[in-house]
């Protein structure tokens, strides 16, 4: 079974620029999550989708971050404009959404802001 | 507010030297406690789910246990390939969907 795919693996931009990340979840997984992981910390949920609807975006900085999941499969996360504190690894995860099934993570995109 | 605290932050072990990692939590309505392993440059890899106090799960040299306030991950006779960051996370009943709240992780280094 193919895992969660993310691209790009690395991205370096200057502050105030924009950036986008892409995620393809495990086939058949209805629930998709975007997490931010700052160096030395655990992942923090940014947004959760169930199919193509948003379930939880309470910790998403909506003035600069946006995410979409068109057709309920792939998803993109965008930052515009980027700030220095956005330097982190952005992880995508998916789960079947049934009961307590675990979330499976991609390898993330490491974002560096200069 | 739900809180998850892991200790120690870092652990250096000699190969074969058994030890335990702690994950303490303050939440209302625990629906599940999850352990993940994360290697450098990789995403977290699922290890275990524990649901109720007294439950135990094992996988190779790892054993996870759960009480009403904390969980332990015991590493028995570790090998260098067990070196990684171990993350615990909780799912609570009041959270929308299946949101996980993670602790800060314990970085484990096993030296040969």
mmCIF file with all atom_site columns, C-alpha atoms in Angstrom:
data_model
loop_
_atom_site.group_PDB
_atom_site.id
_atom_site.type_symbol
_atom_site.label_atom_id
_atom_site.label_alt_id
_atom_site.label_comp_id
_atom_site.label_asym_id
_atom_site.label_entity_id
_atom_site.label_seq_id
_atom_site.pdbx_PDB_ins_code
_atom_site.Cartn_x
_atom_site.Cartn_y
_atom_site.Cartn_z
_atom_site.occupancy
_atom_site.B_iso_or_equiv
_atom_site.pdbx_formal_charge
_atom_site.auth_seq_id
_atom_site.auth_comp_id
_atom_site.auth_asym_id
_atom_site.auth_atom_id
_atom_site.pdbx_PDB_model_num
ATOM 1   C CA . UNK A 1 1   ? 0.000   0.000  0.000  1.00 0.00 ? 1   UNK A CA 1
ATOM 2   C CA . UNK A 1 2   ? 1.450   3.341  -1.014 1.00 0.00 ? 2   UNK A CA 1
ATOM 3   C CA . UNK A 1 3   ? 1.940   5.801  1.812  1.00 0.00 ? 3   UNK A CA 1
ATOM 4   C CA . UNK A 1 4   ? 1.128   9.493  2.083  1.00 0.00 ? 4   UNK A CA 1
ATOM 5   C CA . UNK A 1 5   ? 2.992   11.446 -0.594 1.00 0.00 ? 5   UNK A CA 1
ATOM 6   C CA . UNK A 1 6   ? 4.131   15.028 -0.093 1.00 0.00 ? 6   UNK A CA 1
ATOM 7   C CA . UNK A 1 7   ? 6.013   17.499 -2.244 1.00 0.00 ? 7   UNK A CA 1
ATOM 8   C CA . UNK A 1 8   ? 8.292   19.295 -2.343 1.00 0.00 ? 8   UNK A CA 1
ATOM 9   C CA . UNK A 1 9   ? 10.595  17.798 0.315  1.00 0.00 ? 9   UNK A CA 1
ATOM 10  C CA . UNK A 1 10  ? 12.402  21.067 0.889  1.00 0.00 ? 10  UNK A CA 1
ATOM 11  C CA . UNK A 1 11  ? 11.609  24.701 0.204  1.00 0.00 ? 11  UNK A CA 1
ATOM 12  C CA . UNK A 1 12  ? 13.579  27.861 0.917  1.00 0.00 ? 12  UNK A CA 1
ATOM 13  C CA . UNK A 1 13  ? 11.919  31.240 0.461  1.00 0.00 ? 13  UNK A CA 1
ATOM 14  C CA . UNK A 1 14  ? 12.312  34.784 1.702  1.00 0.00 ? 14  UNK A CA 1
ATOM 15  C CA . UNK A 1 15  ? 9.906   36.313 4.181  1.00 0.00 ? 15  UNK A CA 1
ATOM 16  C CA . UNK A 1 16  ? 6.786   37.849 2.636  1.00 0.00 ? 16  UNK A CA 1
ATOM 17  C CA . UNK A 1 17  ? 6.937   35.404 -0.287 1.00 0.00 ? 17  UNK A CA 1
ATOM 18  C CA . UNK A 1 18  ? 4.276   32.752 -0.843 1.00 0.00 ? 18  UNK A CA 1
ATOM 19  C CA . UNK A 1 19  ? 4.654   28.976 -0.871 1.00 0.00 ? 19  UNK A CA 1
ATOM 20  C CA . UNK A 1 20  ? 2.435   25.958 -1.467 1.00 0.00 ? 20  UNK A CA 1
ATOM 21  C CA . UNK A 1 21  ? 2.680   22.336 -0.381 1.00 0.00 ? 21  UNK A CA 1
ATOM 22  C CA . UNK A 1 22  ? 0.949   19.340 -1.905 1.00 0.00 ? 22  UNK A CA 1
ATOM 23  C CA . UNK A 1 23  ? -0.296  16.114 -0.308 1.00 0.00 ? 23  UNK A CA 1
ATOM 24  C CA . UNK A 1 24  ? -1.710  12.902 -1.740 1.00 0.00 ? 24  UNK A CA 1
ATOM 25  C CA . UNK A 1 25  ? -3.199  10.704 1.014  1.00 0.00 ? 25  UNK A CA 1
ATOM 26  C CA . UNK A 1 26  ? -3.402  6.933  1.201  1.00 0.00 ? 26  UNK A CA 1
ATOM 27  C CA . UNK A 1 27  ? -5.982  5.678  -1.275 1.00 0.00 ? 27  UNK A CA 1
ATOM 28  C CA . UNK A 1 28  ? -9.439  5.475  0.240  1.00 0.00 ? 28  UNK A CA 1
ATOM 29  C CA . UNK A 1 29  ? -8.627  7.577  3.302  1.00 0.00 ? 29  UNK A CA 1
ATOM 30  C CA . UNK A 1 30  ? -11.442 10.051 3.866  1.00 0.00 ? 30  UNK A CA 1
ATOM 31  C CA . UNK A 1 31  ? -9.719  12.148 6.521  1.00 0.00 ? 31  UNK A CA 1
ATOM 32  C CA . UNK A 1 32  ? -6.700  14.339 5.812  1.00 0.00 ? 32  UNK A CA 1
ATOM 33  C CA . UNK A 1 33  ? -4.695  16.428 8.270  1.00 0.00 ? 33  UNK A CA 1
ATOM 34  C CA . UNK A 1 34  ? -2.039  19.124 7.970  1.00 0.00 ? 34  UNK A CA 1
ATOM 35  C CA . UNK A 1 35  ? 0.375   19.519 10.898 1.00 0.00 ? 35  UNK A CA 1
ATOM 36  C CA . UNK A 1 36  ? 3.146   22.008 11.616 1.00 0.00 ? 36  UNK A CA 1
ATOM 37  C CA . UNK A 1 37  ? 6.206   20.644 13.419 1.00 0.00 ? 37  UNK A CA 1
ATOM 38  C CA . UNK A 1 38  ? 8.695   23.202 14.703 1.00 0.00 ? 38  UNK A CA 1
ATOM 39  C CA . UNK A 1 39  ? 12.193  21.877 15.409 1.00 0.00 ? 39  UNK A CA 1
ATOM 40  C CA . UNK A 1 40  ? 12.314  20.048 18.742 1.00 0.00 ? 40  UNK A CA 1
ATOM 41  C CA . UNK A 1 41  ? 8.533   20.024 19.208 1.00 0.00 ? 41  UNK A CA 1
ATOM 42  C CA . UNK A 1 42  ? 5.698   17.634 18.517 1.00 0.00 ? 42  UNK A CA 1
ATOM 43  C CA . UNK A 1 43  ? 3.384   18.152 15.539 1.00 0.00 ? 43  UNK A CA 1
ATOM 44  C CA . UNK A 1 44  ? 0.571   20.688 15.937 1.00 0.00 ? 44  UNK A CA 1
ATOM 45  C CA . UNK A 1 45  ? -2.650  20.285 13.966 1.00 0.00 ? 45  UNK A CA 1
ATOM 46  C CA . UNK A 1 46  ? -3.388  23.101 11.539 1.00 0.00 ? 46  UNK A CA 1
ATOM 47  C CA . UNK A 1 47  ? -6.436  21.784 9.694  1.00 0.00 ? 47  UNK A CA 1
ATOM 48  C CA . UNK A 1 48  ? -8.448  18.591 9.301  1.00 0.00 ? 48  UNK A CA 1
ATOM 49  C CA . UNK A 1 49  ? -10.593 17.628 6.291  1.00 0.00 ? 49  UNK A CA 1
ATOM 50  C CA . UNK A 1 50  ? -13.271 14.955 6.126  1.00 0.00 ? 50  UNK A CA 1
ATOM 51  C CA . UNK A 1 51  ? -13.608 14.239 2.414  1.00 0.00 ? 51  UNK A CA 1
ATOM 52  C CA . UNK A 1 52  ? -13.600 17.793 0.996  1.00 0.00 ? 52  UNK A CA 1
ATOM 53  C CA . UNK A 1 53  ? -15.117 19.531 4.028  1.00 0.00 ? 53  UNK A CA 1
ATOM 54  C CA . UNK A 1 54  ? -13.239 21.229 6.874  1.00 0.00 ? 54  UNK A CA 1
ATOM 55  C CA . UNK A 1 55  ? -13.731 19.568 10.288 1.00 0.00 ? 55  UNK A CA 1
ATOM 56  C CA . UNK A 1 56  ? -11.306 21.611 12.387 1.00 0.00 ? 56  UNK A CA 1
ATOM 57  C CA . UNK A 1 57  ? -9.257  24.672 11.438 1.00 0.00 ? 57  UNK A CA 1
ATOM 58  C CA . UNK A 1 58  ? -9.187  26.300 14.858 1.00 0.00 ? 58  UNK A CA 1
ATOM 59  C CA . UNK A 1 59  ? -5.373  26.512 14.953 1.00 0.00 ? 59  UNK A CA 1
ATOM 60  C CA . UNK A 1 60  ? -4.868  27.646 11.361 1.00 0.00 ? 60  UNK A CA 1
ATOM 61  C CA . UNK A 1 61  ? -3.581  31.253 11.111 1.00 0.00 ? 61  UNK A CA 1
ATOM 62  C CA . UNK A 1 62  ? -6.209  32.209 8.585  1.00 0.00 ? 62  UNK A CA 1
ATOM 63  C CA . UNK A 1 63  ? -4.728  35.629 7.832  1.00 0.00 ? 63  UNK A CA 1
ATOM 64  C CA . UNK A 1 64  ? -1.828  33.913 6.035  1.00 0.00 ? 64  UNK A CA 1
ATOM 65  C CA . UNK A 1 65  ? -2.548  30.185 5.764  1.00 0.00 ? 65  UNK A CA 1
ATOM 66  C CA . UNK A 1 66  ? -5.117  28.550 3.512  1.00 0.00 ? 66  UNK A CA 1
ATOM 67  C CA . UNK A 1 67  ? -5.825  24.960 2.563  1.00 0.00 ? 67  UNK A CA 1
ATOM 68  C CA . UNK A 1 68  ? -8.118  23.146 0.204  1.00 0.00 ? 68  UNK A CA 1
ATOM 69  C CA . UNK A 1 69  ? -8.995  19.582 -0.656 1.00 0.00 ? 69  UNK A CA 1
ATOM 70  C CA . UNK A 1 70  ? -10.714 19.590 -3.991 1.00 0.00 ? 70  UNK A CA 1
ATOM 71  C CA . UNK A 1 71  ? -12.576 16.388 -4.947 1.00 0.00 ? 71  UNK A CA 1
ATOM 72  C CA . UNK A 1 72  ? -11.836 14.922 -1.528 1.00 0.00 ? 72  UNK A CA 1
ATOM 73  C CA . UNK A 1 73  ? -8.428  13.451 -2.460 1.00 0.00 ? 73  UNK A CA 1
ATOM 74  C CA . UNK A 1 74  ? -5.315  15.636 -2.888 1.00 0.00 ? 74  UNK A CA 1
ATOM 75  C CA . UNK A 1 75  ? -4.798  18.700 -0.758 1.00 0.00 ? 75  UNK A CA 1
ATOM 76  C CA . UNK A 1 76  ? -2.712  21.867 -0.906 1.00 0.00 ? 76  UNK A CA 1
ATOM 77  C CA . UNK A 1 77  ? -1.592  24.103 1.949  1.00 0.00 ? 77  UNK A CA 1
ATOM 78  C CA . UNK A 1 78  ? -0.552  27.667 1.134  1.00 0.00 ? 78  UNK A CA 1
ATOM 79  C CA . UNK A 1 79  ? 1.226   30.349 3.115  1.00 0.00 ? 79  UNK A CA 1
ATOM 80  C CA . UNK A 1 80  ? 1.023   33.946 1.917  1.00 0.00 ? 80  UNK A CA 1
ATOM 81  C CA . UNK A 1 81  ? 2.890   35.996 3.017  1.00 0.00 ? 81  UNK A CA 1
ATOM 82  C CA . UNK A 1 82  ? 5.413   33.868 4.907  1.00 0.00 ? 82  UNK A CA 1
ATOM 83  C CA . UNK A 1 83  ? 6.950   34.997 8.195  1.00 0.00 ? 83  UNK A CA 1
ATOM 84  C CA . UNK A 1 84  ? 10.201  33.901 9.804  1.00 0.00 ? 84  UNK A CA 1
ATOM 85  C CA . UNK A 1 85  ? 8.269   31.948 12.463 1.00 0.00 ? 85  UNK A CA 1
ATOM 86  C CA . UNK A 1 86  ? 6.718   29.759 9.756  1.00 0.00 ? 86  UNK A CA 1
ATOM 87  C CA . UNK A 1 87  ? 10.022  27.893 9.406  1.00 0.00 ? 87  UNK A CA 1
ATOM 88  C CA . UNK A 1 88  ? 9.029   24.314 10.234 1.00 0.00 ? 88  UNK A CA 1
ATOM 89  C CA . UNK A 1 89  ? 8.248   20.920 8.772  1.00 0.00 ? 89  UNK A CA 1
ATOM 90  C CA . UNK A 1 90  ? 4.733   20.667 7.357  1.00 0.00 ? 90  UNK A CA 1
ATOM 91  C CA . UNK A 1 91  ? 3.373   17.159 7.710  1.00 0.00 ? 91  UNK A CA 1
ATOM 92  C CA . UNK A 1 92  ? 0.362   15.683 5.988  1.00 0.00 ? 92  UNK A CA 1
ATOM 93  C CA . UNK A 1 93  ? -1.432  12.675 7.478  1.00 0.00 ? 93  UNK A CA 1
ATOM 94  C CA . UNK A 1 94  ? -4.452  10.621 6.518  1.00 0.00 ? 94  UNK A CA 1
ATOM 95  C CA . UNK A 1 95  ? -6.735  8.101  8.154  1.00 0.00 ? 95  UNK A CA 1
ATOM 96  C CA . UNK A 1 96  ? -9.776  6.106  7.221  1.00 0.00 ? 96  UNK A CA 1
ATOM 97  C CA . UNK A 1 97  ? -11.768 8.214  9.665  1.00 0.00 ? 97  UNK A CA 1
ATOM 98  C CA . UNK A 1 98  ? -13.328 5.092  11.173 1.00 0.00 ? 98  UNK A CA 1
ATOM 99  C CA . UNK A 1 99  ? -13.304 4.849  14.972 1.00 0.00 ? 99  UNK A CA 1
ATOM 100 C CA . UNK A 1 100 ? -9.823  5.112  16.431 1.00 0.00 ? 100 UNK A CA 1
ATOM 101 C CA . UNK A 1 101 ? -7.846  4.182  13.313 1.00 0.00 ? 101 UNK A CA 1
ATOM 102 C CA . UNK A 1 102 ? -4.345  5.687  13.477 1.00 0.00 ? 102 UNK A CA 1
ATOM 103 C CA . UNK A 1 103 ? -3.178  8.563  11.338 1.00 0.00 ? 103 UNK A CA 1
ATOM 104 C CA . UNK A 1 104 ? -0.445  7.759  8.820  1.00 0.00 ? 104 UNK A CA 1
ATOM 105 C CA . UNK A 1 105 ? 2.042   10.492 8.043  1.00 0.00 ? 105 UNK A CA 1
ATOM 106 C CA . UNK A 1 106 ? 4.014   11.564 5.016  1.00 0.00 ? 106 UNK A CA 1
ATOM 107 C CA . UNK A 1 107 ? 7.663   12.610 5.321  1.00 0.00 ? 107 UNK A CA 1
ATOM 108 C CA . UNK A 1 108 ? 6.794   16.297 5.250  1.00 0.00 ? 108 UNK A CA 1
ATOM 109 C CA . UNK A 1 109 ? 8.060   19.451 3.599  1.00 0.00 ? 109 UNK A CA 1
ATOM 110 C CA . UNK A 1 110 ? 10.854  21.271 5.378  1.00 0.00 ? 110 UNK A CA 1
ATOM 111 C CA . UNK A 1 111 ? 10.307  25.027 4.957  1.00 0.00 ? 111 UNK A CA 1
ATOM 112 C CA . UNK A 1 112 ? 13.050  27.539 5.658  1.00 0.00 ? 112 UNK A CA 1
ATOM 113 C CA . UNK A 1 113 ? 12.290  31.261 5.662  1.00 0.00 ? 113 UNK A CA 1
ATOM 114 C CA . UNK A 1 114 ? 15.223  33.622 5.086  1.00 0.00 ? 114 UNK A CA 1
ATOM 115 C CA . UNK B 2 1   ? -6.776  22.792 28.187 1.00 0.00 ? 1   UNK B CA 1
ATOM 116 C CA . UNK B 2 2   ? -5.526  19.345 27.166 1.00 0.00 ? 2   UNK B CA 1
ATOM 117 C CA . UNK B 2 3   ? -1.842  18.861 27.939 1.00 0.00 ? 3   UNK B CA 1
ATOM 118 C CA . UNK B 2 4   ? 0.634   16.137 27.037 1.00 0.00 ? 4   UNK B CA 1
ATOM 119 C CA . UNK B 2 5   ? 4.128   16.151 28.570 1.00 0.00 ? 5   UNK B CA 1
ATOM 120 C CA . UNK B 2 6   ? 6.919   13.745 27.711 1.00 0.00 ? 6   UNK B CA 1
ATOM 121 C CA . UNK B 2 7   ? 10.018  13.054 29.761 1.00 0.00 ? 7   UNK B CA 1
ATOM 122 C CA . UNK B 2 8   ? 12.906  12.956 29.581 1.00 0.00 ? 8   UNK B CA 1
ATOM 123 C CA . UNK B 2 9   ? 13.500  15.233 26.583 1.00 0.00 ? 9   UNK B CA 1
ATOM 124 C CA . UNK B 2 10  ? 16.535  13.174 25.614 1.00 0.00 ? 10  UNK B CA 1
ATOM 125 C CA . UNK B 2 11  ? 17.904  9.769  26.603 1.00 0.00 ? 11  UNK B CA 1
ATOM 126 C CA . UNK B 2 12  ? 21.300  8.245  25.866 1.00 0.00 ? 12  UNK B CA 1
ATOM 127 C CA . UNK B 2 13  ? 21.527  4.490  26.324 1.00 0.00 ? 13  UNK B CA 1
ATOM 128 C CA . UNK B 2 14  ? 24.152  1.849  25.813 1.00 0.00 ? 14  UNK B CA 1
ATOM 129 C CA . UNK B 2 15  ? 23.116  -1.047 23.635 1.00 0.00 ? 15  UNK B CA 1
ATOM 130 C CA . UNK B 2 16  ? 21.272  -3.530 25.861 1.00 0.00 ? 16  UNK B CA 1
ATOM 131 C CA . UNK B 2 17  ? 20.526  -0.976 28.594 1.00 0.00 ? 17  UNK B CA 1
ATOM 132 C CA . UNK B 2 18  ? 16.746  -1.079 29.142 1.00 0.00 ? 18  UNK B CA 1
ATOM 133 C CA . UNK B 2 19  ? 14.857  2.101  30.024 1.00 0.00 ? 19  UNK B CA 1
ATOM 134 C CA . UNK B 2 20  ? 11.412  3.734  30.055 1.00 0.00 ? 20  UNK B CA 1
ATOM 135 C CA . UNK B 2 21  ? 9.947   6.866  28.515 1.00 0.00 ? 21  UNK B CA 1
ATOM 136 C CA . UNK B 2 22  ? 7.103   8.723  30.184 1.00 0.00 ? 22  UNK B CA 1
ATOM 137 C CA . UNK B 2 23  ? 4.054   10.439 28.699 1.00 0.00 ? 23  UNK B CA 1
ATOM 138 C CA . UNK B 2 24  ? 1.831   12.198 31.213 1.00 0.00 ? 24  UNK B CA 1
ATOM 139 C CA . UNK B 2 25  ? -1.458  13.733 30.167 1.00 0.00 ? 25  UNK B CA 1
ATOM 140 C CA . UNK B 2 26  ? -4.108  16.040 31.552 1.00 0.00 ? 26  UNK B CA 1
ATOM 141 C CA . UNK B 2 27  ? -7.220  15.651 29.429 1.00 0.00 ? 27  UNK B CA 1
ATOM 142 C CA . UNK B 2 28  ? -10.905 15.119 29.895 1.00 0.00 ? 28  UNK B CA 1
ATOM 143 C CA . UNK B 2 29  ? -12.401 12.130 28.172 1.00 0.00 ? 29  UNK B CA 1
ATOM 144 C CA . UNK B 2 30  ? -9.444  10.160 26.801 1.00 0.00 ? 30  UNK B CA 1
ATOM 145 C CA . UNK B 2 31  ? -10.451 8.208  23.705 1.00 0.00 ? 31  UNK B CA 1
ATOM 146 C CA . UNK B 2 32  ? -7.036  6.847  22.880 1.00 0.00 ? 32  UNK B CA 1
ATOM 147 C CA . UNK B 2 33  ? -3.311  7.309  23.487 1.00 0.00 ? 33  UNK B CA 1
ATOM 148 C CA . UNK B 2 34  ? -0.984  6.820  20.540 1.00 0.00 ? 34  UNK B CA 1
ATOM 149 C CA . UNK B 2 35  ? 2.750   6.191  20.353 1.00 0.00 ? 35  UNK B CA 1
ATOM 150 C CA . UNK B 2 36  ? 4.727   7.104  17.244 1.00 0.00 ? 36  UNK B CA 1
ATOM 151 C CA . UNK B 2 37  ? 8.380   6.774  16.270 1.00 0.00 ? 37  UNK B CA 1
ATOM 152 C CA . UNK B 2 38  ? 10.006  9.513  14.196 1.00 0.00 ? 38  UNK B CA 1
ATOM 153 C CA . UNK B 2 39  ? 13.365  9.157  12.444 1.00 0.00 ? 39  UNK B CA 1
ATOM 154 C CA . UNK B 2 40  ? 15.300  12.251 11.302 1.00 0.00 ? 40  UNK B CA 1
ATOM 155 C CA . UNK B 2 41  ? 13.847  13.676 8.096  1.00 0.00 ? 41  UNK B CA 1
ATOM 156 C CA . UNK B 2 42  ? 10.858  11.337 8.224  1.00 0.00 ? 42  UNK B CA 1
ATOM 157 C CA . UNK B 2 43  ? 7.243   11.562 9.291  1.00 0.00 ? 43  UNK B CA 1
ATOM 158 C CA . UNK B 2 44  ? 5.985   9.887  12.474 1.00 0.00 ? 44  UNK B CA 1
ATOM 159 C CA . UNK B 2 45  ? 5.470   6.128  12.160 1.00 0.00 ? 45  UNK B CA 1
ATOM 160 C CA . UNK B 2 46  ? 2.592   4.585  14.095 1.00 0.00 ? 46  UNK B CA 1
ATOM 161 C CA . UNK B 2 47  ? 3.506   2.109  16.860 1.00 0.00 ? 47  UNK B CA 1
ATOM 162 C CA . UNK B 2 48  ? 0.619   1.545  19.294 1.00 0.00 ? 48  UNK B CA 1
ATOM 163 C CA . UNK B 2 49  ? -2.825  2.657  20.385 1.00 0.00 ? 49  UNK B CA 1
ATOM 164 C CA . UNK B 2 50  ? -3.911  2.239  24.019 1.00 0.00 ? 50  UNK B CA 1
ATOM 165 C CA . UNK B 2 51  ? -7.504  2.799  25.076 1.00 0.00 ? 51  UNK B CA 1
ATOM 166 C CA . UNK B 2 52  ? -7.940  2.126  28.790 1.00 0.00 ? 52  UNK B CA 1
ATOM 167 C CA . UNK B 2 53  ? -5.966  1.980  32.033 1.00 0.00 ? 53  UNK B CA 1
ATOM 168 C CA . UNK B 2 54  ? -4.194  -1.332 32.488 1.00 0.00 ? 54  UNK B CA 1
ATOM 169 C CA . UNK B 2 55  ? -3.847  -2.005 28.786 1.00 0.00 ? 55  UNK B CA 1
ATOM 170 C CA . UNK B 2 56  ? -0.454  -3.100 27.417 1.00 0.00 ? 56  UNK B CA 1
ATOM 171 C CA . UNK B 2 57  ? 0.839   -3.500 23.853 1.00 0.00 ? 57  UNK B CA 1
ATOM 172 C CA . UNK B 2 58  ? 4.134   -4.992 22.679 1.00 0.00 ? 58  UNK B CA 1
ATOM 173 C CA . UNK B 2 59  ? 6.161   -4.886 19.482 1.00 0.00 ? 59  UNK B CA 1
ATOM 174 C CA . UNK B 2 60  ? 9.637   -6.368 19.353 1.00 0.00 ? 60  UNK B CA 1
ATOM 175 C CA . UNK B 2 61  ? 11.673  -4.576 22.055 1.00 0.00 ? 61  UNK B CA 1
ATOM 176 C CA . UNK B 2 62  ? 8.964   -1.998 22.784 1.00 0.00 ? 62  UNK B CA 1
ATOM 177 C CA . UNK B 2 63  ? 6.160   -2.287 25.312 1.00 0.00 ? 63  UNK B CA 1
ATOM 178 C CA . UNK B 2 64  ? 3.592   0.435  25.988 1.00 0.00 ? 64  UNK B CA 1
ATOM 179 C CA . UNK B 2 65  ? 1.461   0.642  29.131 1.00 0.00 ? 65  UNK B CA 1
ATOM 180 C CA . UNK B 2 66  ? -1.313  3.000  30.201 1.00 0.00 ? 66  UNK B CA 1
ATOM 181 C CA . UNK B 2 67  ? -2.608  4.301  33.534 1.00 0.00 ? 67  UNK B CA 1
ATOM 182 C CA . UNK B 2 68  ? -5.231  6.964  34.208 1.00 0.00 ? 68  UNK B CA 1
ATOM 183 C CA . UNK B 2 69  ? -2.625  9.734  34.177 1.00 0.00 ? 69  UNK B CA 1
ATOM 184 C CA . UNK B 2 70  ? 0.315   8.512  32.131 1.00 0.00 ? 70  UNK B CA 1
ATOM 185 C CA . UNK B 2 71  ? 1.736   6.061  29.675 1.00 0.00 ? 71  UNK B CA 1
ATOM 186 C CA . UNK B 2 72  ? 5.138   4.423  29.593 1.00 0.00 ? 72  UNK B CA 1
ATOM 187 C CA . UNK B 2 73  ? 7.104   3.147  26.642 1.00 0.00 ? 73  UNK B CA 1
ATOM 188 C CA . UNK B 2 74  ? 9.563   0.520  27.851 1.00 0.00 ? 74  UNK B CA 1
ATOM 189 C CA . UNK B 2 75  ? 12.530  -0.278 25.631 1.00 0.00 ? 75  UNK B CA 1
ATOM 190 C CA . UNK B 2 76  ? 14.044  -3.647 26.524 1.00 0.00 ? 76  UNK B CA 1
ATOM 191 C CA . UNK B 2 77  ? 17.647  -4.405 25.525 1.00 0.00 ? 77  UNK B CA 1
ATOM 192 C CA . UNK B 2 78  ? 17.708  -1.610 22.922 1.00 0.00 ? 78  UNK B CA 1
ATOM 193 C CA . UNK B 2 79  ? 19.761  -1.762 19.748 1.00 0.00 ? 79  UNK B CA 1
ATOM 194 C CA . UNK B 2 80  ? 21.251  1.189  17.817 1.00 0.00 ? 80  UNK B CA 1
ATOM 195 C CA . UNK B 2 81  ? 18.388  0.933  15.309 1.00 0.00 ? 81  UNK B CA 1
ATOM 196 C CA . UNK B 2 82  ? 15.985  1.902  18.111 1.00 0.00 ? 82  UNK B CA 1
ATOM 197 C CA . UNK B 2 83  ? 17.511  5.390  18.053 1.00 0.00 ? 83  UNK B CA 1
ATOM 198 C CA . UNK B 2 84  ? 14.713  7.816  17.151 1.00 0.00 ? 84  UNK B CA 1
ATOM 199 C CA . UNK B 2 85  ? 12.351  10.384 18.625 1.00 0.00 ? 85  UNK B CA 1
ATOM 200 C CA . UNK B 2 86  ? 9.341   8.800  20.294 1.00 0.00 ? 86  UNK B CA 1
ATOM 201 C CA . UNK B 2 87  ? 6.140   10.832 20.311 1.00 0.00 ? 87  UNK B CA 1
ATOM 202 C CA . UNK B 2 88  ? 2.962   10.245 22.256 1.00 0.00 ? 88  UNK B CA 1
ATOM 203 C CA . UNK B 2 89  ? -0.390  11.792 21.383 1.00 0.00 ? 89  UNK B CA 1
ATOM 204 C CA . UNK B 2 90  ? -3.889  11.771 22.835 1.00 0.00 ? 90  UNK B CA 1
ATOM 205 C CA . UNK B 2 91  ? -7.333  11.851 21.281 1.00 0.00 ? 91  UNK B CA 1
ATOM 206 C CA . UNK B 2 92  ? -10.077 13.259 23.494 1.00 0.00 ? 92  UNK B CA 1
ATOM 207 C CA . UNK B 2 93  ? -13.818 12.871 23.307 1.00 0.00 ? 93  UNK B CA 1
ATOM 208 C CA . UNK B 2 94  ? -14.632 16.566 23.001 1.00 0.00 ? 94  UNK B CA 1
ATOM 209 C CA . UNK B 2 95  ? -12.258 17.187 20.109 1.00 0.00 ? 95  UNK B CA 1
ATOM 210 C CA . UNK B 2 96  ? -13.716 17.633 16.662 1.00 0.00 ? 96  UNK B CA 1
ATOM 211 C CA . UNK B 2 97  ? -13.069 14.702 14.412 1.00 0.00 ? 97  UNK B CA 1
ATOM 212 C CA . UNK B 2 98  ? -10.061 12.630 15.395 1.00 0.00 ? 98  UNK B CA 1
ATOM 213 C CA . UNK B 2 99  ? -7.705  15.434 16.398 1.00 0.00 ? 99  UNK B CA 1
ATOM 214 C CA . UNK B 2 100 ? -4.451  14.342 18.057 1.00 0.00 ? 100 UNK B CA 1
ATOM 215 C CA . UNK B 2 101 ? -2.594  16.454 20.627 1.00 0.00 ? 101 UNK B CA 1
ATOM 216 C CA . UNK B 2 102 ? 1.108   15.563 20.683 1.00 0.00 ? 102 UNK B CA 1
ATOM 217 C CA . UNK B 2 103 ? 3.737   15.805 23.364 1.00 0.00 ? 103 UNK B CA 1
ATOM 218 C CA . UNK B 2 104 ? 7.158   17.236 22.639 1.00 0.00 ? 104 UNK B CA 1
ATOM 219 C CA . UNK B 2 105 ? 8.806   13.858 22.169 1.00 0.00 ? 105 UNK B CA 1
ATOM 220 C CA . UNK B 2 106 ? 11.761  12.004 23.705 1.00 0.00 ? 106 UNK B CA 1
ATOM 221 C CA . UNK B 2 107 ? 14.929  11.734 21.609 1.00 0.00 ? 107 UNK B CA 1
ATOM 222 C CA . UNK B 2 108 ? 16.544  8.352  22.206 1.00 0.00 ? 108 UNK B CA 1
ATOM 223 C CA . UNK B 2 109 ? 20.128  7.589  21.202 1.00 0.00 ? 109 UNK B CA 1
ATOM 224 C CA . UNK B 2 110 ? 21.374  4.031  21.607 1.00 0.00 ? 110 UNK B CA 1
ATOM 225 C CA . UNK B 2 111 ? 25.132  3.663  21.360 1.00 0.00 ? 111 UNK B CA 1
ATOM 226 C CA . UNK B 2 112 ? 26.779  0.362  20.410 1.00 0.00 ? 112 UNK B CA 1
#
